[in-house]
Structures are given as C-alpha cells and as structure tokens.
Amino acid sequence: MVTDSPAPPLAVAVARAQVTARAWALLTLLCCIFGFCLRWLNASADLGSPGVDENDIVEQAVAFMGGQWRYYLPEYGPLPMYLLAALYHLVAALRGLSPLDYAARVFFDGQEQYWLARLFCAACYLPLAVCSYRFLAPRYGRCAAFIAAVLLSLPLLDQLTKSTVRIDVPQGAFQLGALLLLALAMESGRWRHWLCGGLCAGLSMACKPLPGLLVAPCFLAASWFAASGSDPLPGASSEGSSGSRRLLLRGWRTLARPALWAAGAVALAAALLANPSALDLKQFVRAQTEATAYYSGPNAPGLHLTAFEALRGLRVPLLLSAGLSMVAMVFVRDARAKLLALFPLVYATAFWGRPVRAYYMVAPAMVGCLVIAICIGSLIERTRLLAGESSARGTAPVSGARPGASGLLAPALALGFVLLVSWVPVGDLQQEKRQLSRFTLAREWIYAHIPSGARLFHYGAYASGPRLVAAGVKQAGEWGEFFEYGRDKYAFYKDAFRKAYAEYRAQGRPVYDIAAHGATAQPAAKTKPWLSRSLARRALKEGRDYIILAGFRTDDYRQLGYSWFDEVEVVEQFDKIVIFRVRRPEVVAPLAAPPPAAPAPADSASRAQP
C-alpha cells in the first residue's frame, strides 16, 4: 500500500509564509482603498467655496497653462503648480477644449479645477503608503508596515489641511521619500539611493524652499550612522584609540563621503531646475529672509499657535502614541529608525517659538506615522510571539487566545490600534465635510434675497465671506483677489479672466456693487473710528442697503462693541458671517390742512327774526 509522504517542514513553512504575506497585503490594500475613497469624498465637498489659500495654488497653476513659467512669489515653490498645469492641459485635451477655454472656467465655475487639485494632494499619500509598506515589512514586520500604510492612507492627517489644496502635502511626500531612500543608502551604501534621496530633497525645496531644506540635517545624520560601520582610515587603527579620536575619525568619514556631496549637488540641481525663479539668487534670498521675518513675527497672519497646539486636531491617542514612540527611539539601536525619528525633532526645533499653522506640520506628521508604526508594530509582534510560545507550551496565554489563534492576534491588534487613533479625527472630518460651509450658505442666501445690482459694503477679507461677483470687470478682478502675488503679469491669465467675466455677465448671473474694507474686524478699541462708529451712516450716505461683516475672531459679533450695531438690523447670520440691513429714516408725509369748518346752521327762531 502506497501512501503520500508528508510535505517537508520547510515547504510547509514557506507556503504558510506566502499565505500570511498575501493576507497582510490584501488587508492593507483594502484599508488603503477605503482611505482613498474617504479622501475622494472629502475632495468633492463644497467645491463652490474654496478654502483660504486654495485659490493661490489653483489660479497660479492656471496662469502657468499659458507657457510663462516665471514665478513671482519666491518664498514658495512653483513645482506643485507646474504639475497641476500639466494635469489641466491633459484634462482640457481630453475634453476637447482649448487651454484658454479651460482656464477661463477657474474664476466663476472652477469646481473641476479645485477638485482635481484636491485629488492631486490626496494622491500624494498613495505612493507613500506603498513605499512605506515595502520598506517596513521586511525590516520591522508586516504589522508595522500595515499600521504605517493605513495611517497614511486614511484622511487622518487631513485634519491638518482640512482636505484642501496645500503645497505642504507634496513637500512632505518628497521629504518622506528622501528619508526612506537615506535609510536604504545606510543599508546598501549604493550611490543610487543617495542620489535619489538628494533628488527628492531638491523637489521638496522646489515645493516650499525653507521648510523643504529642513531635511538636510538628516543627510548628515545618515552619513554619520553609516560611518559607524566604515573601515578606518588608512594608517589609523580604531583599536586602542581614545574616544575623542574615534569621534574625530567618524566625523571625518561622515563629511568625506563622496556620495553625500553628490546627493547635495543633485538636490541643489533639482531645486533650481524645478524652481527656475530661484536662479535670480539675490531676489530669492531676499524673499526667503523677508518671509522668515514676516511669518515668524508678531504680525504673522492667522492664529499664533505653537507646534503642539497646531497638532491637537489629531487628538490625544495619536499624539500620545507619537510622543511615547519618540521617547522609545532613545532606547532603539536601529539607526534607520533613529533617522526617521530625527526629522520630526528637527522640524519642531525649527518652528519652536514661532507662530505655526496646522498645515505646517504635515511633513513631520507623515514621518511620525512611520515612527509610531515601528514601535507599535514591534510591541504587537512581541505580544504575538509570547502568545505563540504559551500556546506551544500548552498553557493559556494572557490574552486568552486558543492554540493556533496567535496568527490572528497581530492583525486584530494592529487594526484595533488604527481604529483607536483614527476613529475620532477621521469621523470629525467626515462629518464636517458633509455640511455646507458658511461661505456657501451665505452666498446662496444673498442670491435668493438680495437682488442683483444691489449696493453692499463688505467688512472683512474676500476669503472670509461669501464669494460674490462684483459689477465691472476691474472691480471683479480686484475684489475676487484674482490678481494677487504677481498673477497680473501673465497675459494668458488676464485673457482668461476677461473671457470668463464676459461669459458670466452674458448669462445674466448676479453681480453686486461692492465697497469693501478687507482687514479682519477687530474690537472697537483697536479699529478705526469710522469702522466702529459711523460705518452704518457712511453706508447710508453711499446708498448701500446691506453691510456684510465677515471673519471676526470673537465668539459673538456684539463683542466687537461697534456703536453702529444699534443703527442696523440683523437679517441673517451664518456663524462668522453676519448680514445687516441699513435702516433708512422714515419719511413722514406732511399732514394736509383741515378743510374749513362749515357754518353752523341758523335755528328756526333766529331765521324768524327780521
């Protein structure tokens, strides 16, 4: 009788490992697809009222469609706008439109352009998730790889950008790519990893020059870590040498590494080629200096937050995990993990004591996801091994798992951790995106209740209120902030605006005669007297029927303490947007003179007398 021989143990182990690897990959893929679908939905929300600063990216990309590549805002980088301009050219060709016709849509019907730009930012996370998984899985386990990929795929970090268009997203993507390539360079020592890391660093600087430069210390750190395994210099013996001598030798190896300098040269070349305006070195350096002084000073726009306050939207579970993981890196011997943990520290140090906006922290948060994944993944892997060992000994594990159940323990714990840190911030963002913004609600109310051509006074920045179209092509361009930051220097862009405005007026869509004061409303003690005392009388004198107060920073508009609040009538309020009707004095018609009284009729007695 012939019986089948049992499969060799090695073949069984290989087959089981392949099944496990495919199961992890499938679970990760499904979670990443789910995360991108959520980002797709967020990108499609409220496209009629773009967020603050979104127009500076999308409209600049449209301006580049004319082939004029000079950029007039050197404190920022033009690379994301170059890429968007290429994308818009492709979409215009697929739709059978000329570049001018497609560009003209951005001003008053730009939902598609903003949607594509938001998807572009969302798509930046996809290669990061894939590369992080492929990097972490063979080195730190599939559990760590799963956590990193899913945290990057879910719209968790979108709490920092509110799913809007921000050049900080591609900047952070290139910086994380540079760090992963540096970690590979530390392993292999190959020039291609150093050079590709330099390329990613240069492209990050072409997105945002000064923040992009913050990855540079990590190149020195990678060379320092790699030098620990280098051969000693000719004629120098590391054995028996003093600690200071060994330190000097290691420092020499760090700085004398040819691949490091080659990576720096590639980074510089990439930064200049992807941002040709930086070739005007004098103007470029002056712009960076002015931007640093402005955004770090007391007059910097926006709320003045610290780096930690800017991250609070990510909520306590994720921030606590990140903090503990950064502390744990002190005790980790793996130099690659230390390199990843170094970047958020460099970033936080650079912004220490400076006003910070939430989206500034996108890049360190991306890298922080990998640091968290390495630490939590290692803990879960140890828990799984302990559960497996206790099952093999026939004892009940602490977790209560049955023998053979340890294979499901790691995915369950990893998925549970992801849900723990992402459920609240992702859910809050999804709920926020399902609602129309106050800008859209206010604009739709005005269209429905205030006739086209009405005269309005808008107190507050354009981006803080409803996006109304002003009467007259010049007034519309100035009021809509379409020509800020040098966009008035692009002939193609100006032609597109004139074409769009002519088509808008030909369609009979609403326009308004708008007078505006674009500063943010401040309390009465800090603002000009005519704004706090006599704005209503001025509006009345100019024949303006409504005042729109937008973007004030107090909890209630009455806290501003303006005396003219008593002279107007509140007709509608949408959070930080209040619409007032100017009261006109009642005209009292003069009373008509009473008719003369009729003479009293004489009685019969008086009539009888002679």
Coordinates of C-alpha atoms in Angstrom, one line a residue:
M1 CA 0.0 0.0 0.0
V2 CA 1.4 3.3 -1.1
T3 CA 0.8 6.4 1.0
D4 CA 1.6 10.0 0.2
S5 CA 4.6 11.2 2.1
P6 CA 4.0 14.3 4.3
A7 CA 5.2 17.6 2.9
P8 CA 8.7 18.7 4.1
P9 CA 8.5 21.1 7.1
L10 CA 10.4 23.7 5.1
A11 CA 7.9 23.6 2.2
V12 CA 5.0 23.9 4.7
A13 CA 6.7 26.9 6.4
V14 CA 7.4 28.6 3.0
A15 CA 3.8 28.1 1.9
R16 CA 2.4 29.4 5.2
A17 CA 4.7 32.4 5.0
Q18 CA 3.4 33.2 1.5
V19 CA -0.2 32.9 2.6
T20 CA 0.5 35.2 5.5
A21 CA 2.2 37.7 3.3
R22 CA -0.6 37.8 0.8
A23 CA -3.2 38.1 3.6
W24 CA -1.4 41.1 5.1
A25 CA -1.1 42.7 1.7
L26 CA -4.7 42.1 0.9
L27 CA -5.8 43.6 4.3
T28 CA -3.6 46.6 3.8
L29 CA -4.8 47.1 0.2
L30 CA -8.5 47.1 1.3
C31 CA -7.8 49.6 4.1
C32 CA -5.9 51.8 1.8
I33 CA -8.6 51.8 -0.9
F34 CA -11.1 52.6 1.8
G35 CA -9.0 55.5 3.0
F36 CA -8.6 56.9 -0.5
C37 CA -12.4 56.7 -1.1
L38 CA -12.9 58.8 2.0
R39 CA -10.4 61.3 0.7
W40 CA -12.2 61.3 -2.7
L41 CA -15.4 62.2 -0.9
N42 CA -13.7 65.0 1.1
A43 CA -12.2 66.4 -2.1
S44 CA -15.7 66.7 -3.6
A45 CA -17.2 68.6 -0.7
D46 CA -18.2 72.3 -1.0
L47 CA -16.2 73.0 -4.2
G48 CA -18.2 76.2 -4.8
S49 CA -16.4 77.9 -1.8
P50 CA -12.7 77.0 -1.9
G51 CA -10.7 77.2 1.3
V52 CA -8.3 80.0 2.2
D53 CA -5.2 80.0 0.0
E54 CA -6.5 77.3 -2.3
N55 CA -7.1 79.9 -5.0
D56 CA -3.4 80.9 -4.8
I57 CA -2.4 77.4 -5.9
V58 CA -5.1 76.6 -8.4
E59 CA -5.2 80.0 -10.1
Q60 CA -1.4 80.1 -10.3
A61 CA -1.5 76.7 -12.0
V62 CA -4.0 78.1 -14.5
A63 CA -1.6 81.0 -15.1
F64 CA 1.2 78.6 -15.9
M65 CA -1.0 77.0 -18.6
G66 CA -0.1 79.9 -20.9
G67 CA 3.6 78.7 -21.0
Q68 CA 5.0 81.6 -19.0
W69 CA 6.9 79.7 -16.2
R70 CA 8.3 82.6 -14.1
Y71 CA 7.0 82.6 -10.6
Y72 CA 6.6 85.9 -8.7
L73 CA 6.2 84.6 -5.1
P74 CA 9.7 83.2 -4.4
E75 CA 9.1 82.4 -0.8
Y76 CA 7.0 79.5 -2.1
G77 CA 7.9 77.0 -4.7
P78 CA 6.1 76.5 -8.0
L79 CA 6.6 72.8 -8.5
P80 CA 3.1 71.7 -7.4
M81 CA 1.6 74.3 -9.7
Y82 CA 3.7 73.2 -12.6
L83 CA 2.4 69.7 -12.1
L84 CA -1.2 70.9 -11.9
A85 CA -0.8 73.0 -15.0
A86 CA 0.3 69.8 -16.9
L87 CA -2.7 68.0 -15.5
Y88 CA -5.1 70.8 -16.5
H89 CA -3.6 70.7 -20.1
L90 CA -4.3 66.9 -20.2
V91 CA -7.9 67.3 -19.0
A92 CA -8.5 70.1 -21.4
A93 CA -7.3 68.0 -24.3
L94 CA -9.4 65.1 -23.2
R95 CA -12.5 67.4 -23.1
G96 CA -11.7 68.9 -26.5
L97 CA -11.2 72.4 -25.1
S98 CA -8.5 74.9 -25.8
P99 CA -6.3 75.8 -22.8
L100 CA -7.8 79.3 -22.8
D101 CA -11.4 78.0 -22.6
Y102 CA -10.5 75.5 -19.9
A103 CA -8.5 78.1 -17.9
A104 CA -11.4 80.6 -18.0
R105 CA -13.6 78.2 -16.0
V106 CA -11.5 78.6 -12.9
F107 CA -12.8 82.1 -12.0
F108 CA -16.5 81.5 -11.6
D109 CA -17.0 77.8 -12.4
G110 CA -13.8 76.3 -11.1
Q111 CA -15.2 73.3 -9.3
E112 CA -13.4 70.8 -11.5
Q113 CA -10.0 72.6 -11.2
Y114 CA -10.3 72.6 -7.4
W115 CA -11.5 69.0 -7.3
L116 CA -8.5 67.9 -9.4
A117 CA -6.1 69.9 -7.2
R118 CA -7.5 68.3 -4.1
L119 CA -7.3 64.8 -5.6
F120 CA -3.7 65.6 -6.6
C121 CA -2.9 66.3 -2.9
A122 CA -4.8 63.1 -1.8
A123 CA -2.9 61.1 -4.4
C124 CA 0.4 62.1 -2.9
Y125 CA -0.3 59.8 0.0
L126 CA -0.7 56.7 -2.2
P127 CA 3.0 56.2 -3.2
L128 CA 3.9 57.0 0.4
A129 CA 1.7 54.2 1.7
V130 CA 3.1 51.7 -0.9
C131 CA 6.7 52.6 -0.3
S132 CA 6.3 52.6 3.5
Y133 CA 4.8 49.2 3.4
R134 CA 7.6 47.8 1.1
F135 CA 10.3 49.4 3.3
L136 CA 8.9 48.4 6.7
A137 CA 7.6 44.9 6.0
P138 CA 11.0 43.1 5.6
R139 CA 12.7 45.1 8.3
Y140 CA 10.2 45.6 11.1
G141 CA 7.4 43.2 10.2
R142 CA 4.2 43.3 8.3
C143 CA 2.3 44.6 11.3
A144 CA 4.4 47.8 11.4
A145 CA 4.0 48.0 7.6
F146 CA 0.3 47.7 7.8
I147 CA 0.0 50.4 10.5
A148 CA 2.1 52.9 8.6
A149 CA 0.4 52.3 5.3
V150 CA -3.1 52.6 6.7
L151 CA -2.3 55.7 8.8
L152 CA -1.0 57.4 5.7
S153 CA -4.0 56.3 3.6
L154 CA -6.8 57.3 5.9
P155 CA -7.7 61.0 5.9
L156 CA -6.2 61.2 9.4
L157 CA -3.5 63.8 8.6
D158 CA -6.1 65.7 6.6
Q159 CA -7.2 67.2 10.0
L160 CA -4.1 69.5 9.5
T161 CA -5.2 70.6 6.0
K162 CA -9.0 70.1 6.1
S163 CA -8.7 68.2 2.8
T164 CA -7.9 71.4 0.9
V165 CA -5.1 72.1 -1.5
R166 CA -1.8 72.7 0.3
I167 CA 1.7 72.6 -1.1
D168 CA 2.8 71.2 2.2
V169 CA 1.4 67.8 1.2
P170 CA 3.7 67.3 -1.8
Q171 CA 6.6 68.9 0.1
G172 CA 6.1 66.3 2.9
A173 CA 5.7 63.5 0.4
F174 CA 9.1 64.3 -1.1
Q175 CA 10.8 64.6 2.3
L176 CA 9.5 61.3 3.4
G177 CA 10.7 59.7 0.2
A178 CA 14.1 61.2 0.8
L179 CA 14.2 59.7 4.3
L180 CA 13.3 56.2 3.1
L181 CA 16.0 56.4 0.4
L182 CA 18.5 57.6 3.0
A183 CA 17.6 54.6 5.2
L184 CA 18.2 52.3 2.2
A185 CA 21.5 54.1 1.5
M186 CA 22.6 53.3 5.1
E187 CA 22.0 49.7 4.4
S188 CA 23.4 49.3 0.9
G189 CA 25.9 52.1 0.6
R190 CA 24.8 52.4 -3.0
W191 CA 25.1 55.7 -4.8
R192 CA 21.8 55.4 -6.4
H193 CA 20.0 55.6 -3.1
W194 CA 22.0 58.6 -2.1
L195 CA 21.4 60.3 -5.4
C196 CA 17.6 59.6 -5.4
G197 CA 17.4 60.8 -1.9
G198 CA 19.0 64.1 -3.0
L199 CA 16.6 64.3 -5.9
C200 CA 13.6 64.0 -3.5
A201 CA 15.1 66.6 -1.2
G202 CA 15.6 69.0 -4.0
L203 CA 12.0 68.6 -5.2
S204 CA 10.7 69.2 -1.7
M205 CA 12.6 72.5 -1.7
A206 CA 11.0 73.3 -5.1
C207 CA 7.6 72.9 -3.3
K208 CA 8.5 75.1 -0.3
P209 CA 12.1 76.3 -0.1
L210 CA 12.8 76.8 3.6
P211 CA 10.7 74.0 5.1
G212 CA 12.0 71.7 2.3
L213 CA 15.5 72.5 3.5
L214 CA 14.8 71.0 6.9
V215 CA 15.5 67.5 5.6
A216 CA 19.2 68.5 5.0
P217 CA 20.4 67.6 8.6
C218 CA 19.1 64.0 8.0
F219 CA 21.6 63.6 5.2
L220 CA 24.4 64.3 7.6
A221 CA 22.8 62.0 10.2
A222 CA 22.6 59.2 7.6
S223 CA 26.2 59.6 6.7
W224 CA 27.1 59.6 10.5
F225 CA 25.2 56.4 11.1
A226 CA 26.7 54.8 8.0
A227 CA 30.2 55.8 9.1
S228 CA 29.9 53.6 12.2
G229 CA 30.4 50.5 10.1
S230 CA 33.0 52.0 7.8
D231 CA 36.6 50.8 7.6
P232 CA 39.1 53.0 9.4
L233 CA 41.2 55.5 7.5
P234 CA 44.5 54.2 6.1
G235 CA 47.1 54.3 8.8
A236 CA 44.6 54.7 11.6
S237 CA 43.6 51.9 13.9
S238 CA 40.4 52.2 15.8
E239 CA 41.6 49.6 18.4
G240 CA 43.1 51.3 21.4
S241 CA 42.4 54.8 20.2
S242 CA 40.8 57.2 22.6
G243 CA 37.1 58.1 22.5
S244 CA 37.8 61.6 21.1
R245 CA 40.0 60.2 18.4
R246 CA 37.3 57.7 17.3
L247 CA 34.8 60.5 17.3
L248 CA 37.0 62.6 15.1
L249 CA 37.6 59.7 12.7
R250 CA 33.9 59.1 12.5
G251 CA 33.2 62.7 11.8
W252 CA 35.8 62.7 9.1
R253 CA 34.2 59.6 7.5
T254 CA 30.8 61.4 7.7
L255 CA 32.0 64.5 5.9
A256 CA 34.4 62.8 3.5
R257 CA 31.7 60.5 2.0
P258 CA 31.6 61.3 -1.8
A259 CA 28.0 60.1 -2.1
L260 CA 26.9 62.6 0.5
W261 CA 28.2 65.6 -1.5
A262 CA 26.9 64.1 -4.7
A263 CA 23.4 63.9 -3.2
G264 CA 23.7 67.5 -2.1
A265 CA 24.7 68.5 -5.7
V266 CA 21.7 66.6 -7.1
A267 CA 19.4 68.2 -4.5
L268 CA 20.6 71.7 -5.5
A269 CA 20.2 71.0 -9.2
A270 CA 16.7 69.6 -8.7
A271 CA 15.7 72.6 -6.6
L272 CA 16.9 75.0 -9.3
L273 CA 15.5 73.1 -12.3
A274 CA 12.1 72.7 -10.7
N275 CA 12.1 76.3 -9.5
P276 CA 13.8 78.4 -12.2
S277 CA 12.9 81.6 -10.4
A278 CA 15.5 80.7 -7.8
L279 CA 18.2 81.3 -10.3
D280 CA 17.8 85.0 -9.5
L281 CA 19.7 84.3 -6.3
K282 CA 19.7 87.8 -4.9
Q283 CA 15.9 88.2 -5.2
F284 CA 15.4 84.6 -4.0
V285 CA 17.5 85.0 -0.8
R286 CA 15.9 88.4 0.0
A287 CA 12.4 86.8 -0.4
Q288 CA 13.3 84.0 2.0
T289 CA 14.6 86.4 4.5
E290 CA 11.5 88.6 4.3
A291 CA 9.2 85.6 4.5
T292 CA 11.0 84.3 7.6
A293 CA 10.8 87.7 9.4
Y294 CA 7.2 88.1 8.5
Y295 CA 5.8 84.7 9.3
S296 CA 7.8 84.5 12.5
G297 CA 6.9 87.9 13.8
P298 CA 4.0 89.3 15.8
N299 CA 2.2 90.4 12.6
A300 CA 2.1 87.0 11.1
P301 CA -1.4 86.2 9.7
G302 CA -3.7 83.7 11.2
L303 CA -3.8 82.3 14.8
H304 CA -0.5 82.2 16.5
L305 CA -0.1 78.6 17.6
T306 CA 2.8 76.5 18.9
A307 CA 3.8 73.4 17.1
F308 CA 2.0 71.3 19.7
E309 CA -1.2 73.3 19.5
A310 CA -1.2 73.0 15.8
L311 CA -1.3 69.2 16.1
R312 CA -4.2 69.0 18.6
G313 CA -6.7 68.2 15.8
L314 CA -5.1 64.8 15.6
R315 CA -6.4 64.1 19.1
V316 CA -4.8 62.6 22.2
P317 CA -4.5 58.9 21.3
L318 CA -2.4 59.6 18.2
L319 CA -0.3 62.4 19.8
L320 CA 0.3 60.3 22.9
S321 CA 1.4 57.4 20.7
A322 CA 3.7 59.7 18.8
G323 CA 5.2 61.1 22.0
L324 CA 5.9 57.7 23.5
S325 CA 7.3 56.4 20.3
M326 CA 9.7 59.3 20.0
V327 CA 10.9 58.7 23.6
A328 CA 11.3 55.0 22.8
M329 CA 13.6 55.8 19.9
V330 CA 16.2 56.7 22.5
F331 CA 16.5 53.1 23.5
V332 CA 16.3 51.6 20.0
R333 CA 19.6 50.5 18.5
D334 CA 18.4 50.5 14.9
A335 CA 20.0 53.5 13.2
R336 CA 17.3 53.6 10.4
A337 CA 14.5 54.1 13.0
K338 CA 16.6 56.8 14.7
L339 CA 17.0 58.6 11.4
L340 CA 13.2 58.6 10.8
A341 CA 12.6 59.9 14.4
L342 CA 15.2 62.7 13.9
F343 CA 13.2 64.5 11.2
P344 CA 10.2 65.5 13.4
L345 CA 12.6 66.7 16.1
V346 CA 14.4 68.9 13.5
Y347 CA 11.1 70.3 12.3
A348 CA 9.8 71.0 15.8
T349 CA 13.1 72.7 16.7
A350 CA 13.0 74.9 13.6
F351 CA 9.5 76.1 14.5
W352 CA 10.0 76.4 18.2
G353 CA 8.7 79.7 19.5
R354 CA 7.3 80.8 16.1
P355 CA 3.7 81.2 15.0
V356 CA 2.6 77.9 13.4
R357 CA -0.4 76.9 11.3
A358 CA -1.7 73.4 11.4
Y359 CA -0.7 72.6 7.8
Y360 CA 2.9 73.4 8.5
M361 CA 3.1 70.2 10.5
V362 CA 2.1 67.8 7.6
A363 CA 5.6 66.7 6.8
P364 CA 6.7 65.7 10.4
A365 CA 3.3 64.1 10.9
M366 CA 3.8 61.9 7.9
V367 CA 7.2 60.7 9.2
G368 CA 5.7 60.4 12.7
C369 CA 3.3 57.8 11.3
L370 CA 6.2 55.5 10.4
V371 CA 7.9 56.0 13.8
I372 CA 4.6 55.1 15.5
A373 CA 4.2 52.1 13.3
I374 CA 7.7 50.8 14.1
C375 CA 7.2 51.0 17.8
I376 CA 3.6 49.7 18.0
G377 CA 4.4 47.0 15.4
S378 CA 7.3 45.8 17.5
L379 CA 5.1 45.6 20.6
I380 CA 2.4 43.7 18.8
E381 CA 4.9 41.3 17.3
R382 CA 6.3 40.6 20.7
T383 CA 2.8 40.0 22.1
R384 CA 2.1 37.6 19.2
L385 CA 5.3 35.7 19.9
L386 CA 4.5 35.4 23.6
A387 CA 1.0 34.2 22.8
G388 CA 2.5 31.6 20.4
E389 CA 5.1 30.4 22.9
S390 CA 2.5 30.0 25.6
S391 CA 0.3 28.1 23.2
A392 CA 3.1 25.8 22.3
R393 CA 3.8 25.0 25.9
G394 CA 0.1 24.1 26.4
T395 CA -0.5 26.9 28.9
A396 CA -3.3 29.5 28.5
P397 CA -1.8 32.8 27.2
V398 CA -2.5 36.0 29.0
S399 CA -4.7 37.2 26.2
G400 CA -6.9 34.1 26.4
A401 CA -6.1 33.1 22.8
R402 CA -6.6 29.5 21.8
P403 CA -3.7 27.5 20.4
G404 CA -3.4 28.4 16.7
A405 CA -5.1 31.7 17.2
S406 CA -1.9 33.7 17.5
G407 CA -1.8 34.2 13.8
L408 CA -5.0 36.3 14.0
L409 CA -3.8 38.2 17.1
A410 CA -1.4 40.5 15.3
P411 CA -3.9 41.7 12.6
A412 CA -6.6 42.2 15.2
L413 CA -4.3 44.3 17.4
A414 CA -3.0 46.3 14.5
L415 CA -6.4 47.0 13.2
G416 CA -7.6 47.9 16.7
F417 CA -4.8 50.4 17.2
V418 CA -5.5 52.1 13.8
L419 CA -9.2 52.4 14.8
L420 CA -8.2 53.8 18.2
V421 CA -6.1 56.6 16.9
S422 CA -8.0 57.5 13.8
W423 CA -11.7 56.9 14.5
V424 CA -12.4 60.3 16.2
P425 CA -10.3 62.6 13.9
V426 CA -11.4 60.9 10.7
G427 CA -15.0 60.9 11.8
D428 CA -15.0 64.5 12.8
L429 CA -13.6 65.5 9.4
Q430 CA -16.1 63.4 7.5
Q431 CA -19.0 65.0 9.5
E432 CA -17.6 68.5 8.9
K433 CA -17.2 67.8 5.1
R434 CA -20.8 66.6 4.8
Q435 CA -22.0 70.1 5.7
L436 CA -22.0 73.1 3.5
S437 CA -19.7 75.9 4.7
R438 CA -20.9 79.2 6.0
F439 CA -19.5 80.8 2.8
T440 CA -21.7 78.8 0.6
L441 CA -24.8 79.2 2.8
A442 CA -24.3 83.0 2.9
R443 CA -23.8 83.3 -0.8
E444 CA -26.9 81.2 -1.6
W445 CA -29.0 83.3 0.9
I446 CA -27.8 86.5 -0.7
Y447 CA -28.6 85.2 -4.2
A448 CA -32.1 84.4 -3.0
H449 CA -32.9 87.5 -1.0
I450 CA -30.8 90.4 -2.3
P451 CA -31.4 91.4 -6.0
S452 CA -28.5 91.6 -8.4
G453 CA -27.0 95.0 -8.7
A454 CA -27.6 95.9 -5.0
R455 CA -25.1 98.1 -3.3
L456 CA -23.2 96.3 -0.5
F457 CA -20.4 97.1 2.0
H458 CA -18.2 94.1 2.9
Y459 CA -16.2 94.4 6.1
G460 CA -13.6 91.6 6.1
A461 CA -11.4 89.8 3.7
Y462 CA -12.8 88.3 0.5
A463 CA -11.9 84.8 1.6
S464 CA -13.7 85.3 4.9
G465 CA -17.1 86.0 3.4
P466 CA -19.4 84.8 0.6
R467 CA -17.7 84.7 -2.8
L468 CA -19.8 87.3 -4.6
V469 CA -19.0 88.7 -8.0
A470 CA -18.6 92.5 -8.3
A471 CA -20.1 94.6 -11.0
G472 CA -17.5 95.7 -13.5
V473 CA -14.6 93.7 -14.8
K474 CA -11.9 95.7 -12.9
Q475 CA -13.8 95.7 -9.7
A476 CA -14.5 92.0 -10.0
G477 CA -10.8 91.2 -10.5
E478 CA -9.7 93.3 -7.6
W479 CA -12.4 92.2 -5.2
G480 CA -12.0 88.5 -6.1
E481 CA -8.3 88.6 -5.4
F482 CA -7.6 87.0 -8.8
F483 CA -4.5 89.0 -9.5
E484 CA -2.5 88.8 -6.3
Y485 CA 1.1 87.6 -5.9
G486 CA 2.1 88.6 -9.5
R487 CA -0.7 86.9 -11.3
D488 CA -1.5 90.1 -13.1
K489 CA 1.8 89.6 -15.1
Y490 CA 0.5 86.7 -17.1
A491 CA -1.2 87.8 -20.3
F492 CA -2.8 84.4 -20.8
Y493 CA -4.3 84.5 -17.4
K494 CA -5.7 88.0 -17.9
D495 CA -7.2 87.0 -21.2
A496 CA -8.9 84.0 -19.5
F497 CA -10.3 86.3 -16.8
R498 CA -11.8 88.7 -19.3
K499 CA -13.3 85.9 -21.3
A500 CA -14.8 84.3 -18.1
Y501 CA -16.3 87.6 -16.9
A502 CA -17.9 88.4 -20.2
E503 CA -19.5 85.0 -20.3
Y504 CA -20.7 85.3 -16.7
R505 CA -22.4 88.7 -17.5
A506 CA -23.9 87.3 -20.7
Q507 CA -25.5 84.6 -18.7
G508 CA -27.3 87.1 -16.5
R509 CA -25.9 85.8 -13.3
P510 CA -25.9 88.0 -10.2
V511 CA -23.4 90.8 -9.6
Y512 CA -23.2 93.4 -6.9
D513 CA -21.7 96.8 -6.4
I514 CA -19.3 96.1 -3.6
A515 CA -17.4 98.5 -1.4
A516 CA -15.0 96.8 0.9
H517 CA -12.6 97.1 3.8
G518 CA -10.5 93.9 3.6
A519 CA -9.0 93.9 7.1
T520 CA -10.1 91.5 9.8
A521 CA -12.7 93.0 12.1
Q522 CA -11.1 93.9 15.5
P523 CA -12.7 95.2 18.7
A524 CA -13.7 98.8 18.7
A525 CA -10.7 99.9 20.8
K526 CA -8.3 98.5 18.1
T527 CA -10.0 99.7 14.9
K528 CA -10.6 102.9 13.1
P529 CA -13.3 105.2 14.4
W530 CA -15.2 105.3 11.1
L531 CA -15.4 101.5 11.1
S532 CA -16.5 101.2 14.7
R533 CA -18.8 104.3 15.0
S534 CA -20.1 105.6 11.7
L535 CA -20.0 102.7 9.2
A536 CA -23.8 102.5 9.0
R537 CA -24.1 106.2 8.4
R538 CA -21.4 106.0 5.7
A539 CA -23.2 103.1 4.0
L540 CA -26.4 105.1 4.2
K541 CA -24.8 108.1 2.6
E542 CA -23.4 106.0 -0.2
G543 CA -26.8 104.4 -0.8
R544 CA -25.7 100.9 0.3
D545 CA -28.5 98.8 1.6
Y546 CA -26.6 96.0 3.3
I547 CA -23.4 95.5 5.4
I548 CA -21.7 92.1 5.5
L549 CA -19.4 91.6 8.5
A550 CA -17.2 88.5 7.9
G551 CA -14.3 86.8 9.6
F552 CA -14.3 88.4 13.0
R553 CA -12.5 86.4 15.7
T554 CA -14.7 87.0 18.7
D555 CA -17.3 84.4 19.8
D556 CA -20.1 86.9 19.1
Y557 CA -20.1 89.8 16.8
R558 CA -21.6 92.0 19.6
Q559 CA -18.3 91.6 21.5
L560 CA -16.7 93.9 18.9
G561 CA -18.5 96.8 20.6
Y562 CA -19.3 98.8 17.4
S563 CA -21.8 101.6 18.1
W564 CA -23.4 101.3 14.7
F565 CA -24.8 97.9 15.6
D566 CA -27.8 99.9 17.0
E567 CA -28.4 101.6 13.7
V568 CA -28.8 98.4 11.6
E569 CA -31.0 95.4 11.5
V570 CA -29.6 91.8 11.5
V571 CA -31.3 89.9 8.7
E572 CA -29.3 86.7 8.8
Q573 CA -26.2 85.2 10.4
F574 CA -24.0 82.2 9.3
D575 CA -21.5 81.7 12.1
K576 CA -18.8 84.3 11.4
I577 CA -20.7 86.0 8.6
V578 CA -23.4 88.5 9.7
I579 CA -25.6 90.3 7.2
F580 CA -27.1 93.6 8.3
R581 CA -29.8 95.8 6.6
V582 CA -29.1 99.5 6.8
R583 CA -32.1 101.3 8.3
R584 CA -33.3 104.2 6.3
P585 CA -35.0 107.1 8.0
E586 CA -38.7 107.0 7.6
V587 CA -40.1 109.8 5.5
V588 CA -43.2 111.2 7.2
A589 CA -45.7 112.9 4.8
P590 CA -46.9 116.3 6.0
L591 CA -50.5 116.3 7.2
A592 CA -52.9 118.0 4.8
A593 CA -54.6 121.3 6.2
P594 CA -58.0 120.6 7.6
P595 CA -60.9 121.8 5.5
P596 CA -62.7 125.0 6.7
A597 CA -65.5 124.3 9.1
A598 CA -69.0 124.7 7.6
P599 CA -71.0 127.5 9.3
A600 CA -73.4 126.3 11.8
P601 CA -77.0 126.3 10.5
A602 CA -79.2 129.0 12.0
D603 CA -82.1 127.8 14.1
S604 CA -85.7 128.5 13.2
A605 CA -86.1 131.1 15.9
S606 CA -83.2 133.2 14.5
R607 CA -84.5 132.8 11.0
A608 CA -87.9 134.2 12.1
Q609 CA -86.5 137.4 13.4
P610 CA -86.3 140.4 11.0

